[in-house]
Amino acid sequence: MRKISLYLTIICCLFHSKTSAQSNQESSLALTPPMGWMTWNYFADQITEKDIMEMADAMVSSGMLKAGYNYVLIDDGWQGGRDHKNNIIADPKKFPSGIKALADYVHGKGLKLGIYSDASLLTCAGYTASLHFEEQDAKTFASWGIDYLKYDYCGAPEDVETAKSRYKTMADALRNSGRTIVFGICEWGGRKPWLWAPESGGQLWRTTNDIRDKWKRRSAKEGGEGILDIIDLNAPLAEFAGPGHWNDMDMLVVGLNGKKGPSGDLGGTGCTQAEYQSQMSLWCMLASPLAATNDIRNMSEEVKRILLNPEVILLNQDTLGKQAVRKLNNETWTVFLKPLANGDYALAILNRSNQTQQITYDFGLTGSYQIKDLWQHKVIRTGKNWKGSVNSHETRLFRLIKK
Ligand code: GLA
């Protein structure tokens, strides 16, 4: 009897230490929104190891890595089927050296590598996916040195329960893979993943359909989300974001300038610089993961100004991890306020209209704040409100520094 209870105690301890090790591992994942560069909008499925290595080089030389963009994220199109042991393999034409060699290269630059699969038999672009091979694929990804998995949902059943369980199956497989891998859920928001994704093991979850390189949908019939559509869909979801669990507003379109390809259809003809600056401002305010998708080998000064502003990125990476709360929303104005870890606030004032507009906005905070304009890089004055003009579709962004 004593022996049995000793065995039970040992099993119990083993189980306990495993689950607490797992939860320690997970609770330290994605404590701030992941930042990186993703292949999809620029290359679609025509990706090669050469292009990705060039992008990794450019992440370093352009200052992207230094600014915090530390993931290179391979999206759909890398797969070349399965081998005779059913191991998933990369397309040997696109990746002649294999993904492990690419991971080593990327790691050697101080970057991390992400990969992509799907919770059904085929991915959205029709490549081999992971359903029924979750354990095996997770182990393969771990053996290659993968640090992040985006897991899509094309070809899977519509109901919520199947989604919850298919995502959990892959999350468990990643946990058992022996490597710490961030798990990005991508079922496009239809099943309200903010209600169940953390429990299914996700550190981030897409909240909407795919973004296009446009400001907003021009009619209810036009598919594809614009920047403003995604801001409006995410504004009510603030309570679900926090360290280790983020509302993913999809990729940045900054610098694509209407490029043909995934972001260029359904009215994706490009945005103005004010609109791109608004995307960066509000993706940071709403604590979204930041995945740039432009050609970072050839970035204009204007694109660098938008993507690499350290004070704006700091709002996104603030350790308190709060998504900004929408304080005002009407035909002309959308205003967000985000509390920051050191007691400061960030304030974003977006002009939705097609003309320049004037506003006086009272912060609604007790006490006075020094007002720093984060795009103009200057302290304006100390006060309890901001008065000024905002161009059409522009976002003025301020840090309110506690006096
Ligand atoms: C879906 C996703 C996109 C991208 C493509 C790849 O549409 O939402 O982000 O990954 O699949 O096929």
Coordinates of C-alpha atoms in Angstrom, one line a residue, residues 65-306:
L65 CA 16.2 44.2 -36.4
K66 CA 17.6 46.9 -34.2
A67 CA 14.2 48.5 -34.0
G68 CA 12.7 45.3 -32.7
Y69 CA 11.5 43.4 -35.9
N70 CA 13.2 40.1 -35.0
Y71 CA 11.1 37.4 -36.7
V72 CA 11.4 36.4 -40.4
L73 CA 8.1 34.8 -41.0
I74 CA 7.7 32.4 -43.9
D75 CA 4.0 32.2 -45.0
D76 CA 2.3 29.8 -47.4
G77 CA 4.1 28.2 -50.4
W78 CA 7.2 26.7 -48.8
Q79 CA 5.9 23.1 -48.7
G80 CA 6.9 20.3 -51.1
G81 CA 4.6 17.5 -49.8
R82 CA 5.7 14.6 -47.6
D83 CA 8.5 12.1 -47.8
H84 CA 8.1 8.3 -47.6
K85 CA 7.9 8.5 -43.8
N86 CA 5.3 11.2 -44.1
N87 CA 7.6 13.9 -42.9
I88 CA 6.6 17.3 -44.3
I89 CA 9.3 18.6 -46.6
A90 CA 10.1 22.0 -48.2
D91 CA 9.9 22.4 -52.0
P92 CA 13.4 21.4 -53.1
K93 CA 13.3 23.9 -56.0
K94 CA 12.4 26.9 -53.8
F95 CA 14.5 25.8 -50.8
P96 CA 17.4 23.6 -52.2
S97 CA 19.3 23.9 -48.9
G98 CA 16.3 23.1 -46.8
I99 CA 14.6 25.0 -44.0
K100 CA 17.1 23.9 -41.3
A101 CA 19.9 25.6 -43.2
L102 CA 17.7 28.7 -43.6
A103 CA 16.9 28.7 -39.9
D104 CA 20.7 28.5 -39.1
Y105 CA 21.3 31.4 -41.4
V106 CA 18.6 33.5 -39.9
H107 CA 19.6 32.7 -36.4
G108 CA 23.2 33.6 -37.2
K109 CA 21.9 37.1 -37.9
G110 CA 20.2 37.3 -34.5
L111 CA 16.8 36.8 -36.0
K112 CA 14.1 34.1 -35.4
L113 CA 12.3 32.1 -38.1
G114 CA 8.6 31.5 -38.4
I115 CA 6.8 29.0 -40.6
Y116 CA 3.2 28.4 -41.8
S117 CA 0.7 25.5 -41.9
D118 CA -3.0 24.9 -41.8
A119 CA -5.5 22.9 -39.7
S120 CA -6.8 20.9 -42.6
L121 CA -5.4 18.8 -45.5
L122 CA -4.4 21.6 -47.7
T123 CA -3.4 25.2 -47.0
C124 CA -5.2 28.3 -48.4
A125 CA -2.9 28.3 -51.4
G126 CA -3.3 24.6 -51.9
Y127 CA -0.1 23.2 -50.3
T128 CA 0.4 20.3 -47.9
A129 CA -1.1 21.1 -44.4
S130 CA -0.9 19.5 -41.0
L131 CA -4.2 17.9 -40.1
H132 CA -3.6 14.4 -38.7
F133 CA 0.2 15.1 -38.7
E134 CA 0.3 17.6 -35.9
E135 CA 2.8 15.8 -33.6
Q136 CA 5.0 14.8 -36.5
D137 CA 5.0 18.3 -38.1
A138 CA 5.6 20.0 -34.8
K139 CA 8.6 17.8 -34.2
T140 CA 9.9 18.5 -37.7
F141 CA 9.5 22.3 -37.2
A142 CA 11.3 22.0 -33.8
S143 CA 14.2 20.0 -35.4
W144 CA 14.6 22.7 -38.1
G145 CA 14.8 25.4 -35.4
I146 CA 11.5 27.1 -36.0
D147 CA 10.5 29.7 -33.5
Y148 CA 6.9 30.7 -34.6
L149 CA 4.1 28.9 -36.4
K150 CA 1.2 30.7 -38.2
Y151 CA -1.6 28.2 -38.3
D152 CA -4.3 28.9 -40.9
Y153 CA -7.8 27.5 -41.2
C154 CA -8.7 27.1 -44.9
G155 CA -10.5 23.8 -45.7
A156 CA -11.6 23.3 -42.1
P157 CA -15.2 23.0 -40.8
E158 CA -16.9 26.2 -39.8
D159 CA -18.0 25.4 -36.3
V160 CA -16.3 26.8 -33.2
E161 CA -15.7 23.5 -31.4
T162 CA -13.7 22.0 -34.2
A163 CA -11.6 25.2 -34.5
K164 CA -10.9 25.1 -30.7
S165 CA -9.9 21.5 -30.8
R166 CA -7.8 21.6 -34.0
Y167 CA -5.8 24.6 -32.7
K168 CA -5.4 22.9 -29.3
T169 CA -4.1 19.8 -30.9
M170 CA -1.4 21.7 -32.7
A171 CA -0.6 23.8 -29.6
D172 CA -0.1 20.6 -27.6
A173 CA 2.1 19.2 -30.3
L174 CA 4.2 22.3 -30.3
R175 CA 4.5 22.0 -26.5
N176 CA 5.7 18.4 -26.8
S177 CA 8.1 19.2 -29.6
G178 CA 11.0 20.1 -27.3
R179 CA 11.2 23.7 -28.6
T180 CA 9.6 26.9 -27.6
I181 CA 7.4 28.0 -30.5
V182 CA 5.1 31.0 -30.6
F183 CA 1.7 29.9 -32.0
G184 CA -0.3 32.3 -34.2
I185 CA -4.0 31.4 -34.8
C186 CA -5.4 32.5 -38.1
E187 CA -9.1 31.7 -38.5
W188 CA -9.9 35.3 -39.5
G189 CA -12.0 36.3 -36.5
G190 CA -15.3 34.5 -37.6
R191 CA -15.4 32.2 -34.5
K192 CA -14.5 35.0 -32.1
P193 CA -11.1 33.5 -31.3
W194 CA -10.4 36.2 -28.6
L195 CA -12.9 34.2 -26.4
W196 CA -11.0 30.8 -26.7
A197 CA -7.6 31.2 -28.4
P198 CA -5.5 31.5 -25.2
E199 CA -7.1 28.3 -23.9
S200 CA -6.4 26.6 -27.2
G201 CA -2.7 27.6 -26.8
G202 CA -2.4 30.7 -29.0
Q203 CA -0.3 33.7 -28.2
L204 CA -2.0 35.7 -31.0
W205 CA -5.0 35.4 -33.1
R206 CA -6.1 37.1 -36.3
T207 CA -9.3 39.1 -35.7
T208 CA -10.3 39.8 -39.3
N209 CA -10.2 38.7 -42.9
D210 CA -7.0 39.5 -44.9
I211 CA -5.9 43.1 -45.1
R212 CA -5.6 44.7 -48.5
D213 CA -3.4 47.7 -49.4
K214 CA -6.3 50.2 -49.1
W215 CA -7.7 52.7 -46.6
K216 CA -11.2 51.2 -46.5
R217 CA -13.8 49.2 -48.3
R218 CA -15.5 51.3 -50.9
S219 CA -18.8 49.4 -50.7
A220 CA -20.3 46.7 -48.5
K221 CA -19.9 44.3 -51.4
E222 CA -16.1 44.9 -51.9
G223 CA -14.3 42.1 -50.1
G224 CA -11.0 42.4 -48.2
E225 CA -10.4 44.7 -45.3
G226 CA -8.8 48.1 -45.5
I227 CA -6.8 49.8 -42.7
L228 CA -9.8 51.7 -41.3
D229 CA -12.0 48.6 -41.5
I230 CA -9.6 46.7 -39.3
I231 CA -9.2 49.5 -36.8
D232 CA -13.0 49.6 -36.4
L233 CA -13.3 45.9 -36.0
N234 CA -10.6 45.8 -33.3
A235 CA -11.5 48.8 -31.3
P236 CA -14.1 46.9 -29.2
L237 CA -11.6 44.0 -28.4
A238 CA -9.3 45.9 -26.0
E239 CA -10.1 43.7 -23.0
F240 CA -8.9 40.5 -24.7
A241 CA -5.3 41.7 -25.3
G242 CA -2.4 41.5 -22.9
P243 CA 1.0 40.0 -22.4
G244 CA 1.1 36.6 -24.1
H245 CA -2.2 37.0 -25.8
W246 CA -2.8 39.5 -28.6
N247 CA -5.4 40.6 -31.1
D248 CA -3.6 40.3 -34.5
M249 CA -4.8 43.0 -36.9
D250 CA -2.9 41.3 -39.8
M251 CA 0.1 42.4 -41.7
L252 CA 1.4 46.0 -42.2
V253 CA 0.9 47.2 -45.7
V254 CA 3.2 50.2 -45.2
G255 CA 5.4 50.7 -48.3
L256 CA 3.6 48.3 -50.6
N257 CA 2.3 51.2 -52.6
G258 CA -0.3 49.2 -54.5
K259 CA 2.0 46.3 -55.4
K260 CA 0.2 43.6 -57.4
G261 CA -0.3 40.3 -55.4
P262 CA -2.3 39.3 -52.3
S263 CA -2.6 42.8 -50.9
G264 CA -3.3 44.3 -54.3
D265 CA -6.6 42.8 -55.2
L266 CA -10.1 43.7 -54.0
G267 CA -9.4 47.4 -54.3
G268 CA -5.9 47.2 -52.9
T269 CA -4.5 50.0 -55.0
G270 CA -2.3 51.5 -52.3
C271 CA -2.5 54.1 -49.6
T272 CA -1.3 57.7 -49.0
Q273 CA 1.7 58.2 -46.7
A274 CA -0.8 59.7 -44.1
E275 CA -2.7 56.5 -44.3
Y276 CA 0.3 54.3 -43.9
Q277 CA 1.4 56.4 -40.9
S278 CA -2.1 55.9 -39.5
Q279 CA -1.7 52.1 -39.9
M280 CA 1.6 52.2 -38.0
S281 CA 0.2 54.5 -35.3
L282 CA -2.9 52.5 -34.6
W283 CA -1.3 49.0 -34.9
C284 CA 1.0 50.2 -32.2
M285 CA -1.8 51.8 -30.1
L286 CA -3.9 48.6 -30.4
A287 CA -1.0 46.4 -29.4
S288 CA -1.2 44.3 -32.6
P289 CA 1.7 42.1 -33.7
L290 CA 3.7 44.0 -36.3
A291 CA 4.5 42.1 -39.5
A292 CA 5.9 44.3 -42.2
T293 CA 5.5 43.0 -45.7
N294 CA 7.2 45.5 -48.0
D295 CA 10.4 45.0 -49.8
I296 CA 12.8 45.8 -47.0
R297 CA 15.8 45.5 -49.4
N298 CA 14.7 48.7 -51.1
M299 CA 13.0 51.0 -48.5
S300 CA 12.5 54.7 -49.2
E301 CA 13.3 57.2 -46.4
E302 CA 9.6 57.8 -46.0
V303 CA 8.9 54.1 -45.4
K304 CA 11.8 53.9 -42.9
R305 CA 10.4 57.0 -41.2
I306 CA 7.1 55.2 -40.6

